[in-house]
Amino acid sequence: MFDITKRPIVIAGPCALESEEQADKICSHVSEYFATAFRAGVYKGQNRPIVNGKPCYWGMGDEGLDVLYRLKKKYNIPVVTEIQSEDQLAKAIGSELDILQIGARHMQNFPLIRSIAKKWNKPVILKRGLGSTIDEWMGVYEHLASNGNKNIMLCERGIVSFERANDIRWRLDVLAIPQIKSDYPDRIVLADVSHGCGRREFAIPMARAAIAAGADGVIVEVHSNPEESKTDGRQTIDLATYEKLVCAVAQMYTFIR
Ligand code: PEP
Ligand code: MN
């Protein structure tokens, strides 16, 4: 599905699908500007039920899969979402979803991983666990590949670190990229420059760094109005910044290959 010799992979879209109107605005923009696939979380996990007195947003749920389907048809772009349970997997299989995302917190949910390996043969994004070693991560890759799935994209998304200055949440492990490429040159590696930074100001420099380190592409959270995003607003870039990020990624990709 992805010919990595031709151009970098750019998977872009909001953290969460909030409404069809919101997702349409973002999808129309990113699909016009180079995105390989449109991402939007329909089933969200949340660290806390309530933050600053407000209940956290859990996503649109099943209805979101229908919205993704309509956007896929309208803009002719593959669509990605995360699933976290067996019943969500069944719904994804019954939908027109193109790419399944396994979130960082589920990287070692082995019953779920084994079900995905058995039942899902389309592309998968396997995020690295927040506190997982590269070796543990590659072990999960092997589970997923054990049933013949050749379309597994590894995604470095930042790991737990002691550094918390500038509201950094996780720390993009750029070094993981050449480490994986040196041991497994054929594996596709992406960098999530939103979760891996926690701050939108760092998305472009980290995208450049990831591509320079050998990544095949990036995942980035994009919103038409990041300040109003229901989830992960602080790390989400706006549409104009997205265009700049795409240029930075394309330039760096051309430069190093
Ligand atoms: C996401 O991509 O929106 C997400 C929740 O990612 P992660 O699993 O890396 O936290
Ligand atoms: Mn997010």
mmCIF file of N, CA, C and O in Angstrom, residues 36-116:
data_model
loop_
_atom_site.group_PDB
_atom_site.id
_atom_site.type_symbol
_atom_site.label_atom_id
_atom_site.label_comp_id
_atom_site.label_asym_id
_atom_site.label_seq_id
_atom_site.Cartn_x
_atom_site.Cartn_y
_atom_site.Cartn_z
ATOM 1 N N THR A 36 -0.865 11.019 3.446
ATOM 2 C CA THR A 36 -1.002 9.653 2.957
ATOM 3 C C THR A 36 -2.282 9.042 3.508
ATOM 4 O O THR A 36 -2.904 8.195 2.868
ATOM 5 N N ALA A 37 -2.623 9.437 4.732
ATOM 6 C CA ALA A 37 -3.825 8.907 5.374
ATOM 7 C C ALA A 37 -4.345 9.933 6.375
ATOM 8 O O ALA A 37 -3.589 10.777 6.856
ATOM 9 N N PHE A 38 -5.653 9.825 6.645
ATOM 10 C CA PHE A 38 -6.301 10.728 7.614
ATOM 11 C C PHE A 38 -6.515 9.967 8.912
ATOM 12 O O PHE A 38 -7.075 8.874 8.917
ATOM 13 N N ARG A 39 -6.064 10.529 10.019
ATOM 14 C CA ARG A 39 -6.253 9.890 11.318
ATOM 15 C C ARG A 39 -7.284 10.662 12.149
ATOM 16 O O ARG A 39 -7.389 11.890 12.037
ATOM 17 N N ALA A 40 -8.026 9.958 12.981
ATOM 18 C CA ALA A 40 -8.918 10.606 13.946
ATOM 19 C C ALA A 40 -9.377 9.525 14.907
ATOM 20 O O ALA A 40 -9.835 8.464 14.476
ATOM 21 N N GLY A 41 -9.223 9.784 16.205
ATOM 22 C CA GLY A 41 -9.618 8.790 17.209
ATOM 23 C C GLY A 41 -11.129 8.773 17.379
ATOM 24 O O GLY A 41 -11.731 9.817 17.659
ATOM 25 N N VAL A 42 -11.732 7.616 17.169
ATOM 26 C CA VAL A 42 -13.180 7.528 17.419
ATOM 27 C C VAL A 42 -13.458 6.901 18.788
ATOM 28 O O VAL A 42 -14.461 7.203 19.416
ATOM 29 N N TYR A 43 -12.546 6.036 19.238
ATOM 30 C CA TYR A 43 -12.646 5.477 20.596
ATOM 31 C C TYR A 43 -11.449 6.035 21.364
ATOM 32 O O TYR A 43 -10.328 5.606 21.137
ATOM 33 N N LYS A 44 -11.667 6.992 22.220
ATOM 34 C CA LYS A 44 -10.545 7.584 22.933
ATOM 35 C C LYS A 44 -10.389 6.948 24.307
ATOM 36 O O LYS A 44 -11.371 6.603 24.968
ATOM 37 N N GLY A 45 -9.140 6.812 24.735
ATOM 38 C CA GLY A 45 -8.883 6.470 26.139
ATOM 39 C C GLY A 45 -8.627 7.787 26.855
ATOM 40 O O GLY A 45 -8.288 8.770 26.220
ATOM 41 N N GLN A 46 -8.804 7.840 28.135
ATOM 42 C CA GLN A 46 -8.503 9.068 28.869
ATOM 43 C C GLN A 46 -7.787 8.701 30.168
ATOM 44 O O GLN A 46 -8.156 7.734 30.835
ATOM 45 N N ASN A 47 -6.776 9.499 30.530
ATOM 46 C CA ASN A 47 -6.019 9.209 31.758
ATOM 47 C C ASN A 47 -6.864 9.425 33.010
ATOM 48 O O ASN A 47 -6.667 8.777 34.016
ATOM 49 N N ARG A 48 -7.792 10.372 32.949
ATOM 50 C CA ARG A 48 -8.669 10.672 34.092
ATOM 51 C C ARG A 48 -10.093 10.862 33.574
ATOM 52 O O ARG A 48 -10.260 11.340 32.452
ATOM 53 N N PRO A 49 -11.090 10.548 34.398
ATOM 54 C CA PRO A 49 -12.459 10.777 33.913
ATOM 55 C C PRO A 49 -12.817 12.261 33.831
ATOM 56 O O PRO A 49 -13.567 12.685 32.955
ATOM 57 N N ILE A 50 -12.240 13.051 34.786
ATOM 58 C CA ILE A 50 -12.596 14.475 34.853
ATOM 59 C C ILE A 50 -11.316 15.293 35.004
ATOM 60 O O ILE A 50 -10.456 14.945 35.827
ATOM 61 N N VAL A 51 -11.168 16.356 34.216
ATOM 62 C CA VAL A 51 -10.003 17.242 34.369
ATOM 63 C C VAL A 51 -10.516 18.674 34.421
ATOM 64 O O VAL A 51 -11.349 19.078 33.610
ATOM 65 N N ASN A 52 -10.016 19.436 35.418
ATOM 66 C CA ASN A 52 -10.460 20.818 35.654
ATOM 67 C C ASN A 52 -11.990 20.910 35.728
ATOM 68 O O ASN A 52 -12.602 21.803 35.151
ATOM 69 N N GLY A 53 -12.592 19.945 36.378
ATOM 70 C CA GLY A 53 -14.039 19.965 36.582
ATOM 71 C C GLY A 53 -14.845 19.530 35.366
ATOM 72 O O GLY A 53 -16.074 19.485 35.419
ATOM 73 N N LYS A 54 -14.156 19.234 34.258
ATOM 74 C CA LYS A 54 -14.904 18.865 33.039
ATOM 75 C C LYS A 54 -14.714 17.388 32.724
ATOM 76 O O LYS A 54 -13.581 16.891 32.754
ATOM 77 N N PRO A 55 -15.787 16.680 32.374
ATOM 78 C CA PRO A 55 -15.606 15.279 31.985
ATOM 79 C C PRO A 55 -14.785 15.177 30.701
ATOM 80 O O PRO A 55 -14.930 16.005 29.812
ATOM 81 N N CYS A 56 -13.902 14.198 30.631
ATOM 82 C CA CYS A 56 -13.067 14.043 29.439
ATOM 83 C C CYS A 56 -13.884 13.461 28.285
ATOM 84 O O CYS A 56 -14.900 12.815 28.489
ATOM 85 N N TYR A 57 -13.384 13.693 27.099
ATOM 86 C CA TYR A 57 -14.097 13.290 25.877
ATOM 87 C C TYR A 57 -13.673 11.881 25.457
ATOM 88 O O TYR A 57 -12.485 11.605 25.323
ATOM 89 N N TRP A 58 -14.648 11.034 25.232
ATOM 90 C CA TRP A 58 -14.361 9.631 24.916
ATOM 91 C C TRP A 58 -14.479 9.308 23.433
ATOM 92 O O TRP A 58 -14.377 8.150 23.033
ATOM 93 N N GLY A 59 -14.716 10.338 22.621
ATOM 94 C CA GLY A 59 -14.809 10.102 21.171
ATOM 95 C C GLY A 59 -16.236 9.830 20.739
ATOM 96 O O GLY A 59 -17.129 9.638 21.566
ATOM 97 N N MET A 60 -16.449 9.789 19.420
ATOM 98 C CA MET A 60 -17.804 9.592 18.879
ATOM 99 C C MET A 60 -18.237 8.139 18.918
ATOM 100 O O MET A 60 -19.400 7.828 18.692
ATOM 101 N N GLY A 61 -17.275 7.231 19.120
ATOM 102 C CA GLY A 61 -17.623 5.814 19.144
ATOM 103 C C GLY A 61 -17.989 5.290 17.765
ATOM 104 O O GLY A 61 -17.534 5.822 16.745
ATOM 105 N N ASP A 62 -18.865 4.266 17.745
ATOM 106 C CA ASP A 62 -19.175 3.551 16.501
ATOM 107 C C ASP A 62 -19.571 4.482 15.351
ATOM 108 O O ASP A 62 -19.195 4.259 14.200
ATOM 109 N N GLU A 63 -20.326 5.508 15.695
ATOM 110 C CA GLU A 63 -20.783 6.461 14.667
ATOM 111 C C GLU A 63 -19.589 7.084 13.942
ATOM 112 O O GLU A 63 -19.664 7.425 12.758
ATOM 113 N N GLY A 64 -18.486 7.225 14.676
ATOM 114 C CA GLY A 64 -17.269 7.801 14.099
ATOM 115 C C GLY A 64 -16.730 6.972 12.937
ATOM 116 O O GLY A 64 -16.155 7.514 11.991
ATOM 117 N N LEU A 65 -16.933 5.657 12.998
ATOM 118 C CA LEU A 65 -16.462 4.802 11.893
ATOM 119 C C LEU A 65 -17.214 5.143 10.608
ATOM 120 O O LEU A 65 -16.643 5.129 9.520
ATOM 121 N N ASP A 66 -18.503 5.455 10.742
ATOM 122 C CA ASP A 66 -19.289 5.839 9.559
ATOM 123 C C ASP A 66 -18.807 7.182 9.008
ATOM 124 O O ASP A 66 -18.743 7.378 7.795
ATOM 125 N N VAL A 67 -18.475 8.098 9.922
ATOM 126 C CA VAL A 67 -17.973 9.400 9.474
ATOM 127 C C VAL A 67 -16.661 9.195 8.711
ATOM 128 O O VAL A 67 -16.458 9.751 7.625
ATOM 129 N N LEU A 68 -15.776 8.355 9.255
ATOM 130 C CA LEU A 68 -14.496 8.100 8.573
ATOM 131 C C LEU A 68 -14.735 7.517 7.183
ATOM 132 O O LEU A 68 -14.057 7.864 6.220
ATOM 133 N N TYR A 69 -15.703 6.642 7.089
ATOM 134 C CA TYR A 69 -16.019 6.027 5.793
ATOM 135 C C TYR A 69 -16.447 7.096 4.774
ATOM 136 O O TYR A 69 -15.987 7.116 3.636
ATOM 137 N N ARG A 70 -17.311 8.004 5.235
ATOM 138 C CA ARG A 70 -17.787 9.044 4.307
ATOM 139 C C ARG A 70 -16.635 9.958 3.869
ATOM 140 O O ARG A 70 -16.527 10.332 2.712
ATOM 141 N N LEU A 71 -15.743 10.272 4.796
ATOM 142 C CA LEU A 71 -14.609 11.140 4.445
ATOM 143 C C LEU A 71 -13.655 10.432 3.489
ATOM 144 O O LEU A 71 -13.129 11.030 2.557
ATOM 145 N N LYS A 72 -13.458 9.155 3.734
ATOM 146 C CA LYS A 72 -12.586 8.356 2.862
ATOM 147 C C LYS A 72 -13.089 8.404 1.421
ATOM 148 O O LYS A 72 -12.328 8.596 0.482
ATOM 149 N N LYS A 73 -14.412 8.254 1.267
ATOM 150 C CA LYS A 73 -14.998 8.277 -0.081
ATOM 151 C C LYS A 73 -14.914 9.684 -0.672
ATOM 152 O O LYS A 73 -14.563 9.860 -1.834
ATOM 153 N N LYS A 74 -15.252 10.676 0.135
ATOM 154 C CA LYS A 74 -15.310 12.052 -0.369
ATOM 155 C C LYS A 74 -13.929 12.544 -0.801
ATOM 156 O O LYS A 74 -13.801 13.196 -1.824
ATOM 157 N N TYR A 75 -12.905 12.249 -0.006
ATOM 158 C CA TYR A 75 -11.567 12.794 -0.299
ATOM 159 C C TYR A 75 -10.601 11.751 -0.838
ATOM 160 O O TYR A 75 -9.426 12.042 -1.026
ATOM 161 N N ASN A 76 -11.083 10.548 -1.028
ATOM 162 C CA ASN A 76 -10.250 9.497 -1.605
ATOM 163 C C ASN A 76 -8.939 9.329 -0.840
ATOM 164 O O ASN A 76 -7.844 9.411 -1.414
ATOM 165 N N ILE A 77 -9.072 9.128 0.458
ATOM 166 C CA ILE A 77 -7.879 9.016 1.312
ATOM 167 C C ILE A 77 -8.099 7.862 2.306
ATOM 168 O O ILE A 77 -9.210 7.701 2.827
ATOM 169 N N PRO A 78 -7.066 7.046 2.547
ATOM 170 C CA PRO A 78 -7.227 5.984 3.554
ATOM 171 C C PRO A 78 -7.438 6.586 4.954
ATOM 172 O O PRO A 78 -6.932 7.671 5.238
ATOM 173 N N VAL A 79 -8.177 5.878 5.787
ATOM 174 C CA VAL A 79 -8.483 6.400 7.124
ATOM 175 C C VAL A 79 -7.962 5.452 8.215
ATOM 176 O O VAL A 79 -7.949 4.239 8.056
ATOM 177 N N VAL A 80 -7.541 6.084 9.318
ATOM 178 C CA VAL A 80 -6.905 5.374 10.437
ATOM 179 C C VAL A 80 -7.649 5.670 11.729
ATOM 180 O O VAL A 80 -7.969 6.829 11.981
ATOM 181 N N THR A 81 -7.863 4.657 12.555
ATOM 182 C CA THR A 81 -8.282 4.936 13.927
ATOM 183 C C THR A 81 -7.746 3.868 14.864
ATOM 184 O O THR A 81 -7.316 2.800 14.427
ATOM 185 N N GLU A 82 -7.741 4.209 16.165
ATOM 186 C CA GLU A 82 -7.246 3.260 17.173
ATOM 187 C C GLU A 82 -8.390 2.415 17.716
ATOM 188 O O GLU A 82 -9.493 2.930 17.911
ATOM 189 N N ILE A 83 -8.117 1.144 17.955
ATOM 190 C CA ILE A 83 -9.085 0.314 18.669
ATOM 191 C C ILE A 83 -8.403 -0.228 19.934
ATOM 192 O O ILE A 83 -7.194 -0.407 19.966
ATOM 193 N N GLN A 84 -9.232 -0.448 20.957
ATOM 194 C CA GLN A 84 -8.664 -0.814 22.256
ATOM 195 C C GLN A 84 -9.244 -2.094 22.835
ATOM 196 O O GLN A 84 -8.891 -2.486 23.947
ATOM 197 N N SER A 85 -10.172 -2.715 22.121
ATOM 198 C CA SER A 85 -10.810 -3.907 22.677
ATOM 199 C C SER A 85 -11.273 -4.823 21.551
ATOM 200 O O SER A 85 -11.309 -4.413 20.393
ATOM 201 N N GLU A 86 -11.654 -6.033 21.946
ATOM 202 C CA GLU A 86 -12.123 -7.023 20.962
ATOM 203 C C GLU A 86 -13.385 -6.530 20.248
ATOM 204 O O GLU A 86 -13.533 -6.727 19.051
ATOM 205 N N ASP A 87 -14.306 -5.908 21.006
ATOM 206 C CA ASP A 87 -15.542 -5.490 20.327
ATOM 207 C C ASP A 87 -15.277 -4.338 19.368
ATOM 208 O O ASP A 87 -15.862 -4.275 18.284
ATOM 209 N N GLN A 88 -14.336 -3.468 19.718
ATOM 210 C CA GLN A 88 -13.978 -2.389 18.773
ATOM 211 C C GLN A 88 -13.278 -2.977 17.543
ATOM 212 O O GLN A 88 -13.476 -2.497 16.421
ATOM 213 N N LEU A 89 -12.487 -4.021 17.754
ATOM 214 C CA LEU A 89 -11.828 -4.681 16.619
ATOM 215 C C LEU A 89 -12.886 -5.248 15.666
ATOM 216 O O LEU A 89 -12.802 -5.074 14.448
ATOM 217 N N ALA A 90 -13.896 -5.905 16.249
ATOM 218 C CA ALA A 90 -14.958 -6.484 15.406
ATOM 219 C C ALA A 90 -15.652 -5.384 14.600
ATOM 220 O O ALA A 90 -15.939 -5.559 13.404
ATOM 221 N N LYS A 91 -15.894 -4.248 15.247
ATOM 222 C CA LYS A 91 -16.544 -3.144 14.526
ATOM 223 C C LYS A 91 -15.633 -2.607 13.429
ATOM 224 O O LYS A 91 -16.095 -2.282 12.334
ATOM 225 N N ALA A 92 -14.342 -2.524 13.715
ATOM 226 C CA ALA A 92 -13.394 -2.028 12.697
ATOM 227 C C ALA A 92 -13.356 -2.984 11.516
ATOM 228 O O ALA A 92 -13.335 -2.549 10.355
ATOM 229 N N ILE A 93 -13.400 -4.275 11.801
ATOM 230 C CA ILE A 93 -13.365 -5.267 10.716
ATOM 231 C C ILE A 93 -14.620 -5.138 9.846
ATOM 232 O O ILE A 93 -14.554 -5.248 8.626
ATOM 233 N N GLY A 94 -15.725 -4.856 10.493
ATOM 234 C CA GLY A 94 -16.985 -4.708 9.755
ATOM 235 C C GLY A 94 -17.128 -3.352 9.077
ATOM 236 O O GLY A 94 -18.130 -3.090 8.413
ATOM 237 N N SER A 95 -16.147 -2.487 9.250
ATOM 238 C CA SER A 95 -16.247 -1.137 8.672
ATOM 239 C C SER A 95 -15.310 -1.034 7.467
ATOM 240 O O SER A 95 -14.702 -2.011 7.061
ATOM 241 N N GLU A 96 -15.194 0.165 6.944
ATOM 242 C CA GLU A 96 -14.324 0.396 5.781
ATOM 243 C C GLU A 96 -12.981 0.977 6.207
ATOM 244 O O GLU A 96 -12.293 1.614 5.415
ATOM 245 N N LEU A 97 -12.632 0.800 7.474
ATOM 246 C CA LEU A 97 -11.357 1.332 7.965
ATOM 247 C C LEU A 97 -10.194 0.734 7.172
ATOM 248 O O LEU A 97 -10.194 -0.460 6.882
ATOM 249 N N ASP A 98 -9.200 1.569 6.861
ATOM 250 C CA ASP A 98 -8.049 1.081 6.085
ATOM 251 C C ASP A 98 -6.880 0.674 6.962
ATOM 252 O O ASP A 98 -6.139 -0.248 6.635
ATOM 253 N N ILE A 99 -6.656 1.429 8.039
ATOM 254 C CA ILE A 99 -5.467 1.202 8.864
ATOM 255 C C ILE A 99 -5.889 1.191 10.327
ATOM 256 O O ILE A 99 -6.573 2.107 10.795
ATOM 257 N N LEU A 100 -5.456 0.168 11.027
ATOM 258 C CA LEU A 100 -5.800 0.027 12.440
ATOM 259 C C LEU A 100 -4.634 0.517 13.282
ATOM 260 O O LEU A 100 -3.499 0.136 13.023
ATOM 261 N N GLN A 101 -4.912 1.350 14.253
ATOM 262 C CA GLN A 101 -3.841 1.806 15.147
ATOM 263 C C GLN A 101 -3.921 1.072 16.474
ATOM 264 O O GLN A 101 -4.986 0.979 17.076
ATOM 265 N N ILE A 102 -2.764 0.558 16.905
ATOM 266 C CA ILE A 102 -2.666 -0.024 18.252
ATOM 267 C C ILE A 102 -1.977 1.026 19.110
ATOM 268 O O ILE A 102 -0.851 1.435 18.831
ATOM 269 N N GLY A 103 -2.675 1.504 20.115
ATOM 270 C CA GLY A 103 -2.183 2.616 20.927
ATOM 271 C C GLY A 103 -1.076 2.174 21.876
ATOM 272 O O GLY A 103 -0.908 0.981 22.164
ATOM 273 N N ALA A 104 -0.328 3.179 22.342
ATOM 274 C CA ALA A 104 0.817 2.928 23.219
ATOM 275 C C ALA A 104 0.423 2.092 24.435
ATOM 276 O O ALA A 104 1.148 1.188 24.852
ATOM 277 N N ARG A 105 -0.751 2.376 24.987
ATOM 278 C CA ARG A 105 -1.158 1.682 26.222
ATOM 279 C C ARG A 105 -1.616 0.257 25.978
ATOM 280 O O ARG A 105 -1.847 -0.493 26.912
ATOM 281 N N HIS A 106 -1.781 -0.098 24.728
ATOM 282 C CA HIS A 106 -2.217 -1.466 24.405
ATOM 283 C C HIS A 106 -1.152 -2.279 23.697
ATOM 284 O O HIS A 106 -1.420 -3.392 23.265
ATOM 285 N N MET A 107 0.067 -1.707 23.628
ATOM 286 C CA MET A 107 1.113 -2.410 22.880
ATOM 287 C C MET A 107 1.322 -3.827 23.388
ATOM 288 O O MET A 107 1.571 -4.737 22.614
ATOM 289 N N GLN A 108 1.200 -4.025 24.694
ATOM 290 C CA GLN A 108 1.400 -5.381 25.218
ATOM 291 C C GLN A 108 0.104 -5.997 25.750
ATOM 292 O O GLN A 108 0.139 -6.846 26.640
ATOM 293 N N ASN A 109 -1.004 -5.583 25.170
ATOM 294 C CA ASN A 109 -2.281 -6.238 25.490
ATOM 295 C C ASN A 109 -2.329 -7.489 24.598
ATOM 296 O O ASN A 109 -2.883 -7.482 23.502
ATOM 297 N N PHE A 110 -1.706 -8.547 25.087
ATOM 298 C CA PHE A 110 -1.455 -9.702 24.214
ATOM 299 C C PHE A 110 -2.704 -10.384 23.668
ATOM 300 O O PHE A 110 -2.708 -10.783 22.502
ATOM 301 N N PRO A 111 -3.778 -10.527 24.446
ATOM 302 C CA PRO A 111 -4.975 -11.120 23.831
ATOM 303 C C PRO A 111 -5.455 -10.283 22.636
ATOM 304 O O PRO A 111 -5.794 -10.821 21.578
ATOM 305 N N LEU A 112 -5.443 -8.953 22.805
ATOM 306 C CA LEU A 112 -5.875 -8.080 21.712
ATOM 307 C C LEU A 112 -4.891 -8.186 20.534
ATOM 308 O O LEU A 112 -5.311 -8.290 19.370
ATOM 309 N N ILE A 113 -3.614 -8.193 20.845
ATOM 310 C CA ILE A 113 -2.583 -8.283 19.787
ATOM 311 C C ILE A 113 -2.758 -9.587 18.991
ATOM 312 O O ILE A 113 -2.704 -9.591 17.760
ATOM 313 N N ARG A 114 -3.005 -10.667 19.705
ATOM 314 C CA ARG A 114 -3.146 -11.953 19.008
ATOM 315 C C ARG A 114 -4.401 -11.974 18.133
ATOM 316 O O ARG A 114 -4.410 -12.528 17.040
ATOM 317 N N SER A 115 -5.473 -11.347 18.632
ATOM 318 C CA SER A 115 -6.698 -11.274 17.812
ATOM 319 C C SER A 115 -6.460 -10.448 16.561
ATOM 320 O O SER A 115 -6.919 -10.816 15.473
ATOM 321 N N ILE A 116 -5.759 -9.337 16.725
ATOM 322 C CA ILE A 116 -5.484 -8.491 15.552
ATOM 323 C C ILE A 116 -4.641 -9.285 14.557
ATOM 324 O O ILE A 116 -4.903 -9.272 13.354
#
